[in-house]
Amino acid sequence: MADTDVRPPASWGRSTVQTACPLDCPDCCSLAVTVEGGRIQKIDGSHAAPSTDGFICGKVRKFDQRVYSSERVLYPAVRRGPKGRGDFTVVPWAEALDLVAERMQQVRAEFGAESVLPFYYGGSNGFLTNDLEDARLFRQFGASHLARTVCAAPTSAAADAMYGKMAGVAYEDYAHAKLIVVWGANPPASGIHLMSHIKQAQKSGARVVVVDPRRTPLARTADLHLPVKPGSDLGVALALIRDLFESARADRSFLSAHTTGADSLRAAAASWTFARAAAVAGIDESQLRLLADWYANTSPAVIRCGWGQERNRNGGAATMAILALPAVAGKFGVRGGGYTMSNAAAYGQAAESWIKSPVPKTRVVNMNQLGRALTEYTDPPVKLLFVYNCNPLATMPDQNRVKRGLERKDLFTVVFEQTMTDSAKYADVVLPATTFLEHYDLVRGYGAYHFHIVQPVIEPVGEARPNHEVFRELAVRLGQHEAEEDPLGQTEALLEVTAQLPRDIASIIGDGGVARGPANGAPIQFADVHPKTTDQKVHLFPADLPTTAGLYAFQPDPATDAYPLALISPASAHTVSSTLGEFRPGIARLKMHPDDARPRGIEDADPVRVFNTLGEVWCEVTITPEVRTGVVSLPKGLWARSTENGASSNALVPDTLTDLAGGACFNDARVEVAIRKVLN
Ligand SMILES: Nc1nc2c(c(=O)[nH]1)N[C@H]1C(S)=C(S)[C@@H](COP(=O)(O)OP(=O)(O)OC[C@H]3O[C@@H](n4cnc5c(=O)[nH]c(N)nc54)[C@H](O)[C@@H]3O)O[C@H]1N2
Ligand SMILES: Nc1nc2c(c(=O)[nH]1)N[C@H]1C(S)=C(S)[C@@H](COP(=O)(O)OP(=O)(O)OC[C@H]3O[C@@H](n4cnc5c(=O)[nH]c(N)nc54)[C@H](O)[C@@H]3O)O[C@H]1N2
Ligand code: SF4
Ligand SMILES: [Mo]
């Protein structure tokens, strides 16, 4: 039952509106937002979604700061200063859209439609604001097709090939587990609603193991912490698999009834002795043996697999080996046993079929190589870049190359944004976008099992407009729709999309409630939900999977004498990717282990230079045993203002791709760190 009014108020008097948070966070909280006189007074959690339970993160509690920020993009505008300065002249919407449509047609006539590149990811977006009208428009236009690989591409390809993206263990069911392995995930920052269930399990005597190069807040309270070197998870997971087979603790009957490829997986794991894996991962062999025994001997045992381990050259294979563990050890079929990866595919909705324009056979551009696309592609060159739902200068690999691309005088850049981001400062035309507190959307959690309606709680700020409206109007200008079809009002667009949903979800959210996932949001794997592979089996060795290195093949650490340290850039509690990064105070801190600082003569709070052949970042340092030796860490999502030279970790991240699905290697940069002399 919703505990507040479920409709936006007819008059903007004081009222509390039921809505949901669509930020790129697994939890998808239900919100109660209090408005008075048309202004947001308070953003809080509601009880509509059981796993939100009235509690939300500090970031979204303060999201009104962003809505009313002086950096908000309020009006359409065209550039008047040099690219990057953020100097614009306000123009009417019609003029801005005419200009964009005209330039799109112009470059198509001269260079072909593929010279237009839409660039988006989905920062706070659901089914209405991402991959709907925008996809229709760019597909019909014949633009280059963007491969949206910046996040979850390897994990998603692995989970799909092995389990057909089977629904995972619900947050709530972690309370039933006796062993919880949190692998490459940091729920105290990146999915906080899992934490109360882990704590409950701990109170009932469950053991917690964390596999992470950092001593995360959860690792501090865990029974065992394996501080693995970034990129070494494949060896660690294969050593556990090898031991399950060698010690006759593999679940033979489960393997023969429900899996294919077990023998090939066993062969792939054969060389991964505990000694080899421990050496590669830089951990104690005894720790690995302890985890092997606990995992083999405990049930229910659940693995929370995150995304930290996917962002390196071995990310796809590592995720596959981790996801193979519950099958080999026979951990399914009980409440609190199995794994959780992304639950995004659990609701049975298929947005792809709503778009109605097939994916054209146009050039595919991997978004992780935006810099290369802008500076090197010639057939045709990218002449018009249309950025929305994304802040690529802050969030994509090889920042300096992206920047050189955005600086090109012959590139026409459109940025459709809520706020004046680092990327927006390079725009030729800026278009103002509404936030989720000003528009409708439909969203689903990819951790917590909720499907929600998002609704406006205030009128759009300034002249901001929702995505579907703007893309629809642009489509009319490009001759793709009759004028009378336009614009599609917000509620009409919502109804159009709701009509495409599976009936159970549509009827529940139609009543203003919250739809849960399979088995009322608490499925038992291999009891309530099964692999969605063609034969309903787990494919432990999907031989056809296109990996660049070979299935379960390990690629060694790329560290060199010149660049010996691995740089990682994990999610921070202060931002969601780069969203809210504008409010980070001061200069960011690089975290470094005392044993790495000492030989470099670096002391706590020193100004430092973090560098490699791609670039450098000027920041400050915190010396702490929180990161393991050989690893340094800078927060993800920094804006230029958070470092002394305007560069973030992405200036050091190569645009090399993961072994599977063309993912980004954010946690695979190798760097050196030195004290920076500051002139007074
Ligand atoms: N507050 C907040 N919440 C967020 C986000 C945010 O930016 N801020 N981002 C959202 C998004 S877009 C996503 S995709 C999710 C990500 O959610 P998570 O996967 O939980 O987040 P990450 O911080 O990317 O990675 C998790 C952990 O992996 C560790 N790690 C790094 N490299 C390796 C490795 O090679 N092996 C292993 N085992 N661990 C490694 C990091 O130290 C980190 O603690 O979170 C979402 N939630
Ligand atoms: N170094 C490093 N970099 C990373 C990562 C990492 O681990 N390390 N993680 C990566 C990950 S996991 C991800 S998911 C990406 C995310 O990278 P991005 O997709 O760039 O996500 P955000 O930084 O949140 O930026 C989203 C932008 O979209 C805008 N926006 C939100 N809603 C709307 C809307 O309805 N309409 C319009 N027009 N605009 C809107 C917001 O104002 C915001 O500026 O970052 C990646 N970058
Ligand atoms: S960012 Fe995550 S935890 Fe915070 S309100 Fe949104 S869904 Fe909830
Ligand atoms: Mo992400």
Coordinates of C-alpha atoms in Angstrom, one line a residue, residues 74-413:
L74 CA 17.3 26.7 -17.6
Y75 CA 17.0 27.7 -21.2
P76 CA 18.1 26.6 -24.6
A77 CA 21.3 28.3 -25.6
V78 CA 24.0 28.5 -28.3
R79 CA 27.7 28.8 -27.8
R80 CA 29.3 32.2 -28.1
G81 CA 32.7 31.7 -26.4
P82 CA 35.4 29.1 -27.2
K83 CA 34.5 25.4 -26.7
G84 CA 34.9 24.4 -23.1
R85 CA 34.4 27.8 -21.5
G86 CA 30.6 27.4 -21.0
D87 CA 29.7 30.8 -22.5
F88 CA 26.3 30.8 -24.1
T89 CA 23.5 33.0 -25.5
V90 CA 19.9 32.1 -24.6
V91 CA 17.6 31.3 -27.5
P92 CA 14.0 30.3 -27.8
W93 CA 13.3 26.5 -28.0
A94 CA 12.1 26.7 -31.5
E95 CA 15.2 28.3 -32.7
A96 CA 17.5 25.8 -30.9
L97 CA 15.6 22.8 -32.3
D98 CA 15.5 24.3 -35.8
L99 CA 19.3 24.7 -35.6
V100 CA 19.9 21.2 -34.4
A101 CA 17.6 19.7 -37.1
E102 CA 19.2 21.8 -39.8
R103 CA 22.7 20.7 -38.8
M104 CA 21.7 17.1 -38.6
Q105 CA 20.3 17.3 -42.2
Q106 CA 23.3 19.2 -43.4
V107 CA 25.9 16.7 -42.2
R108 CA 23.8 13.9 -43.4
A109 CA 23.7 15.4 -46.9
E110 CA 27.5 16.0 -46.9
F111 CA 28.9 13.1 -44.9
G112 CA 26.1 10.6 -44.6
A113 CA 23.8 9.9 -41.7
E114 CA 26.4 7.9 -39.8
S115 CA 28.3 11.1 -39.2
V116 CA 25.7 11.8 -36.5
L117 CA 26.5 10.0 -33.2
P118 CA 23.9 9.9 -30.4
F119 CA 25.7 9.6 -27.1
Y120 CA 23.8 8.5 -24.0
Y121 CA 23.8 6.1 -21.2
G122 CA 20.9 6.6 -18.7
G123 CA 22.1 8.5 -15.7
S124 CA 18.6 8.8 -14.1
N125 CA 16.5 7.3 -16.7
G126 CA 13.8 4.7 -17.1
F127 CA 11.6 3.5 -20.0
L128 CA 10.2 6.8 -20.9
T129 CA 13.4 8.9 -21.0
N130 CA 15.9 6.5 -22.4
D131 CA 15.8 4.4 -25.6
L132 CA 12.3 5.3 -26.7
E133 CA 11.6 8.4 -28.8
D134 CA 15.4 9.0 -28.9
A135 CA 16.0 5.6 -30.3
R136 CA 13.2 5.9 -32.8
L137 CA 14.6 9.2 -34.0
F138 CA 18.2 8.2 -34.4
R139 CA 17.3 4.8 -35.9
Q140 CA 15.1 6.3 -38.5
F141 CA 17.6 9.0 -39.2
G142 CA 20.3 6.3 -39.9
A143 CA 22.8 7.7 -37.3
S144 CA 25.7 5.6 -36.1
H145 CA 24.5 3.1 -33.5
L146 CA 26.0 3.4 -30.0
A147 CA 27.1 0.3 -28.2
R148 CA 26.2 1.1 -24.6
T149 CA 29.0 -0.7 -23.0
V150 CA 30.3 1.7 -20.3
C151 CA 28.8 -0.4 -17.5
A152 CA 27.7 -3.9 -17.0
A153 CA 28.4 -5.1 -20.5
P154 CA 30.7 -8.0 -19.5
T155 CA 28.7 -9.0 -16.4
S156 CA 25.5 -8.9 -18.4
A157 CA 26.9 -11.0 -21.3
A158 CA 28.3 -13.5 -18.8
A159 CA 25.0 -13.8 -16.9
D160 CA 23.1 -14.1 -20.2
A161 CA 25.3 -16.8 -21.7
M162 CA 25.3 -18.9 -18.5
Y163 CA 21.9 -18.3 -17.0
G164 CA 19.9 -16.4 -19.5
K165 CA 19.9 -13.6 -16.9
M166 CA 18.0 -15.6 -14.4
A167 CA 16.5 -13.5 -11.6
G168 CA 18.8 -13.3 -8.5
V169 CA 18.4 -13.7 -4.8
A170 CA 16.4 -10.8 -3.3
Y171 CA 18.0 -8.4 -0.8
E172 CA 15.6 -9.6 1.8
D173 CA 16.6 -13.2 1.5
Y174 CA 20.2 -12.4 2.5
A175 CA 18.9 -12.6 6.0
H176 CA 18.5 -16.4 5.5
A177 CA 22.0 -17.0 4.3
K178 CA 24.7 -18.6 6.6
L179 CA 27.5 -17.5 4.3
I180 CA 27.5 -14.2 2.3
V181 CA 30.3 -13.6 -0.2
V182 CA 30.4 -10.0 -1.4
W183 CA 32.6 -10.0 -4.5
G184 CA 33.5 -6.8 -6.3
A185 CA 30.6 -4.9 -4.8
N186 CA 30.5 -2.1 -2.1
P187 CA 26.9 -2.1 -0.9
P188 CA 27.5 0.5 1.9
A189 CA 28.0 3.0 -0.9
S190 CA 26.5 1.6 -4.0
G191 CA 23.3 -0.3 -2.9
I192 CA 22.7 0.6 0.7
H193 CA 19.5 -1.3 1.1
L194 CA 21.3 -4.6 1.0
M195 CA 23.1 -3.7 4.2
S196 CA 20.4 -4.2 6.8
H197 CA 19.8 -7.7 5.5
I198 CA 23.5 -8.6 5.6
K199 CA 23.6 -7.2 9.2
Q200 CA 20.6 -9.3 10.1
A201 CA 22.3 -12.4 8.8
Q202 CA 25.4 -11.5 10.7
K203 CA 23.4 -11.2 13.9
S204 CA 22.0 -14.7 13.3
G205 CA 25.6 -16.0 13.0
A206 CA 26.2 -15.9 9.2
R207 CA 29.7 -15.4 8.0
V208 CA 30.6 -12.6 5.6
V209 CA 33.5 -12.7 3.2
V210 CA 34.5 -9.7 1.0
V211 CA 36.7 -10.0 -2.1
D212 CA 37.9 -6.5 -2.9
P213 CA 41.3 -4.7 -3.2
R214 CA 40.0 -2.2 -0.6
R215 CA 39.0 -2.7 3.0
T216 CA 35.5 -1.5 2.4
P217 CA 33.3 -0.6 5.4
L218 CA 31.7 -4.1 5.0
A219 CA 35.2 -5.8 4.8
R220 CA 35.9 -4.2 8.2
T221 CA 33.1 -6.2 9.8
A222 CA 33.6 -9.3 7.7
D223 CA 34.9 -12.7 8.9
L224 CA 37.3 -12.8 6.0
H225 CA 38.6 -10.2 3.6
L226 CA 40.5 -11.2 0.5
P227 CA 42.3 -8.0 -0.7
V228 CA 42.9 -9.3 -4.2
K229 CA 44.8 -7.3 -6.8
P230 CA 42.5 -5.8 -9.4
G231 CA 42.0 -8.1 -12.4
S232 CA 43.0 -11.3 -10.5
D233 CA 39.5 -12.6 -9.6
L234 CA 39.4 -15.1 -12.5
G235 CA 42.3 -17.1 -10.9
V236 CA 40.7 -16.9 -7.4
A237 CA 37.3 -18.1 -8.6
L238 CA 38.9 -20.9 -10.7
A239 CA 41.0 -22.1 -7.8
L240 CA 37.8 -22.4 -5.7
I241 CA 36.2 -24.4 -8.6
R242 CA 39.2 -26.6 -9.0
D243 CA 39.2 -27.4 -5.3
L244 CA 35.4 -28.2 -5.4
F245 CA 36.1 -30.8 -8.1
E246 CA 39.4 -32.1 -6.6
S247 CA 38.1 -32.5 -3.1
A248 CA 34.9 -34.2 -4.4
R249 CA 32.8 -31.4 -3.0
A250 CA 31.3 -30.5 -6.4
D251 CA 27.6 -31.2 -6.6
R252 CA 27.7 -34.0 -9.2
S253 CA 23.9 -34.6 -9.3
F254 CA 23.1 -30.9 -9.8
L255 CA 25.8 -30.6 -12.4
S256 CA 24.5 -33.5 -14.4
A257 CA 20.8 -32.5 -14.1
H258 CA 21.1 -28.8 -14.6
T259 CA 24.3 -27.8 -16.4
T260 CA 26.3 -28.3 -19.5
G261 CA 30.1 -27.8 -19.9
A262 CA 31.1 -28.9 -16.4
D263 CA 34.0 -31.0 -17.7
S264 CA 35.3 -28.2 -19.8
L265 CA 35.1 -25.8 -16.9
R266 CA 37.0 -28.3 -14.7
A267 CA 39.7 -28.5 -17.4
A268 CA 39.9 -24.7 -17.6
A269 CA 40.4 -24.6 -13.8
A270 CA 42.9 -27.4 -13.6
S271 CA 46.0 -25.2 -13.5
W272 CA 44.6 -22.9 -10.8
T273 CA 46.1 -24.4 -7.7
F274 CA 45.6 -22.3 -4.5
A275 CA 49.3 -21.4 -4.6
R276 CA 49.1 -20.0 -8.2
A277 CA 45.9 -18.1 -7.5
A278 CA 47.2 -16.7 -4.2
A279 CA 50.4 -15.6 -5.9
V280 CA 48.5 -13.9 -8.8
A281 CA 46.0 -12.2 -6.5
G282 CA 48.7 -11.2 -3.9
I283 CA 46.8 -12.8 -1.0
D284 CA 47.6 -15.5 1.6
E285 CA 47.0 -19.0 0.4
S286 CA 45.5 -19.8 3.8
Q287 CA 42.8 -17.2 3.2
L288 CA 41.8 -18.8 -0.1
R289 CA 41.7 -22.2 1.5
L290 CA 39.5 -20.9 4.3
L291 CA 37.0 -19.4 1.8
A292 CA 37.1 -22.7 -0.2
D293 CA 36.1 -24.7 2.9
W294 CA 33.5 -22.2 4.1
Y295 CA 31.9 -22.1 0.7
A296 CA 31.9 -25.8 0.1
N297 CA 30.6 -26.6 3.6
T298 CA 27.9 -23.9 4.2
S299 CA 24.4 -23.6 3.0
P300 CA 22.5 -21.4 2.3
A301 CA 25.4 -19.5 0.7
V302 CA 24.9 -16.5 -1.5
I303 CA 27.3 -14.5 -3.7
R304 CA 26.6 -10.8 -4.2
C305 CA 28.5 -10.2 -7.4
G306 CA 29.1 -6.6 -8.2
W307 CA 30.7 -4.7 -11.0
G308 CA 34.2 -3.9 -9.6
Q309 CA 35.7 -7.1 -11.0
E310 CA 34.3 -6.5 -14.5
R311 CA 36.2 -3.3 -15.3
N312 CA 39.5 -4.9 -16.4
R313 CA 40.9 -7.0 -19.2
N314 CA 39.7 -10.3 -17.4
G315 CA 36.3 -8.9 -16.4
G316 CA 34.1 -11.1 -18.4
A317 CA 35.9 -14.4 -17.6
A318 CA 36.2 -13.4 -13.9
T319 CA 32.4 -12.8 -13.7
M320 CA 31.7 -16.2 -15.4
A321 CA 33.9 -18.0 -13.0
I322 CA 32.3 -16.3 -10.0
L323 CA 28.8 -17.1 -11.3
A324 CA 29.8 -20.7 -12.0
L325 CA 30.5 -21.2 -8.3
P326 CA 26.9 -21.8 -7.0
A327 CA 26.3 -24.3 -9.8
V328 CA 29.4 -26.3 -9.1
A329 CA 28.9 -26.2 -5.4
G330 CA 25.2 -26.9 -5.6
K331 CA 24.1 -23.8 -3.7
F332 CA 20.7 -23.3 -5.4
G333 CA 17.2 -24.4 -4.4
V334 CA 17.1 -23.0 -0.9
R335 CA 16.1 -19.5 0.3
G336 CA 19.2 -17.4 0.8
G337 CA 21.3 -19.6 -1.6
G338 CA 22.6 -18.8 -5.0
Y339 CA 23.8 -15.5 -6.4
T340 CA 22.7 -11.9 -7.2
M341 CA 24.0 -10.1 -10.2
S342 CA 21.8 -7.6 -12.0
N343 CA 18.1 -8.1 -11.6
A344 CA 17.3 -5.7 -14.4
A345 CA 16.0 -8.5 -16.7
A346 CA 13.7 -10.0 -14.1
Y347 CA 10.5 -8.3 -14.9
G348 CA 9.9 -9.8 -18.4
Q349 CA 9.5 -6.4 -20.1
A350 CA 11.2 -5.9 -23.4
A351 CA 11.7 -2.3 -24.2
E352 CA 13.3 -3.2 -27.5
S353 CA 10.0 -4.2 -29.0
W354 CA 8.4 -0.8 -28.1
I355 CA 10.7 1.2 -30.3
K356 CA 9.1 -0.1 -33.4
S357 CA 12.1 0.9 -35.6
P358 CA 14.5 -2.0 -35.9
V359 CA 18.2 -1.4 -35.1
P360 CA 19.6 -0.3 -38.5
K361 CA 22.7 -1.9 -39.9
T362 CA 24.6 1.3 -39.4
R363 CA 28.1 1.7 -38.0
V364 CA 28.4 0.6 -34.4
V365 CA 30.5 2.9 -32.1
N366 CA 31.6 1.5 -28.8
M367 CA 31.0 4.3 -26.3
N368 CA 34.1 3.4 -24.4
Q369 CA 36.1 4.6 -27.4
L370 CA 34.4 8.0 -27.8
G371 CA 37.7 9.8 -27.9
R372 CA 38.9 7.6 -30.8
A373 CA 35.6 8.0 -32.6
L374 CA 35.8 11.8 -32.4
T375 CA 39.5 12.0 -33.4
E376 CA 40.2 9.0 -35.6
Y377 CA 37.1 7.9 -37.4
T378 CA 37.0 8.9 -41.1
D379 CA 34.5 6.8 -42.8
P380 CA 32.6 9.0 -42.2
P381 CA 34.0 11.3 -39.5
V382 CA 31.7 12.1 -36.6
K383 CA 30.5 15.6 -37.4
L384 CA 27.5 15.9 -35.0
L385 CA 27.6 14.5 -31.5
F386 CA 24.3 14.5 -29.6
V387 CA 24.8 14.0 -25.9
Y388 CA 22.0 13.3 -23.4
N389 CA 21.6 11.3 -20.2
C390 CA 25.3 11.3 -20.0
N391 CA 28.4 13.3 -19.0
P392 CA 31.1 11.7 -21.2
L393 CA 33.9 14.1 -20.5
A394 CA 33.7 13.1 -16.8
T395 CA 32.8 9.4 -17.2
M396 CA 34.3 7.8 -20.3
P397 CA 37.8 6.3 -20.6
D398 CA 40.8 8.2 -22.0
Q399 CA 39.6 11.7 -21.0
N400 CA 42.3 13.6 -22.8
R401 CA 41.3 12.0 -26.1
V402 CA 37.6 12.7 -25.5
K403 CA 38.6 16.3 -24.7
R404 CA 40.6 16.7 -27.9
G405 CA 37.6 15.4 -29.8
L406 CA 35.2 17.8 -28.1
E407 CA 37.6 20.7 -28.9
R408 CA 37.4 20.0 -32.7
K409 CA 36.2 23.1 -34.4
D410 CA 34.4 21.1 -37.1
L411 CA 32.4 19.1 -34.7
F412 CA 28.8 20.2 -33.9
T413 CA 28.0 19.2 -30.4

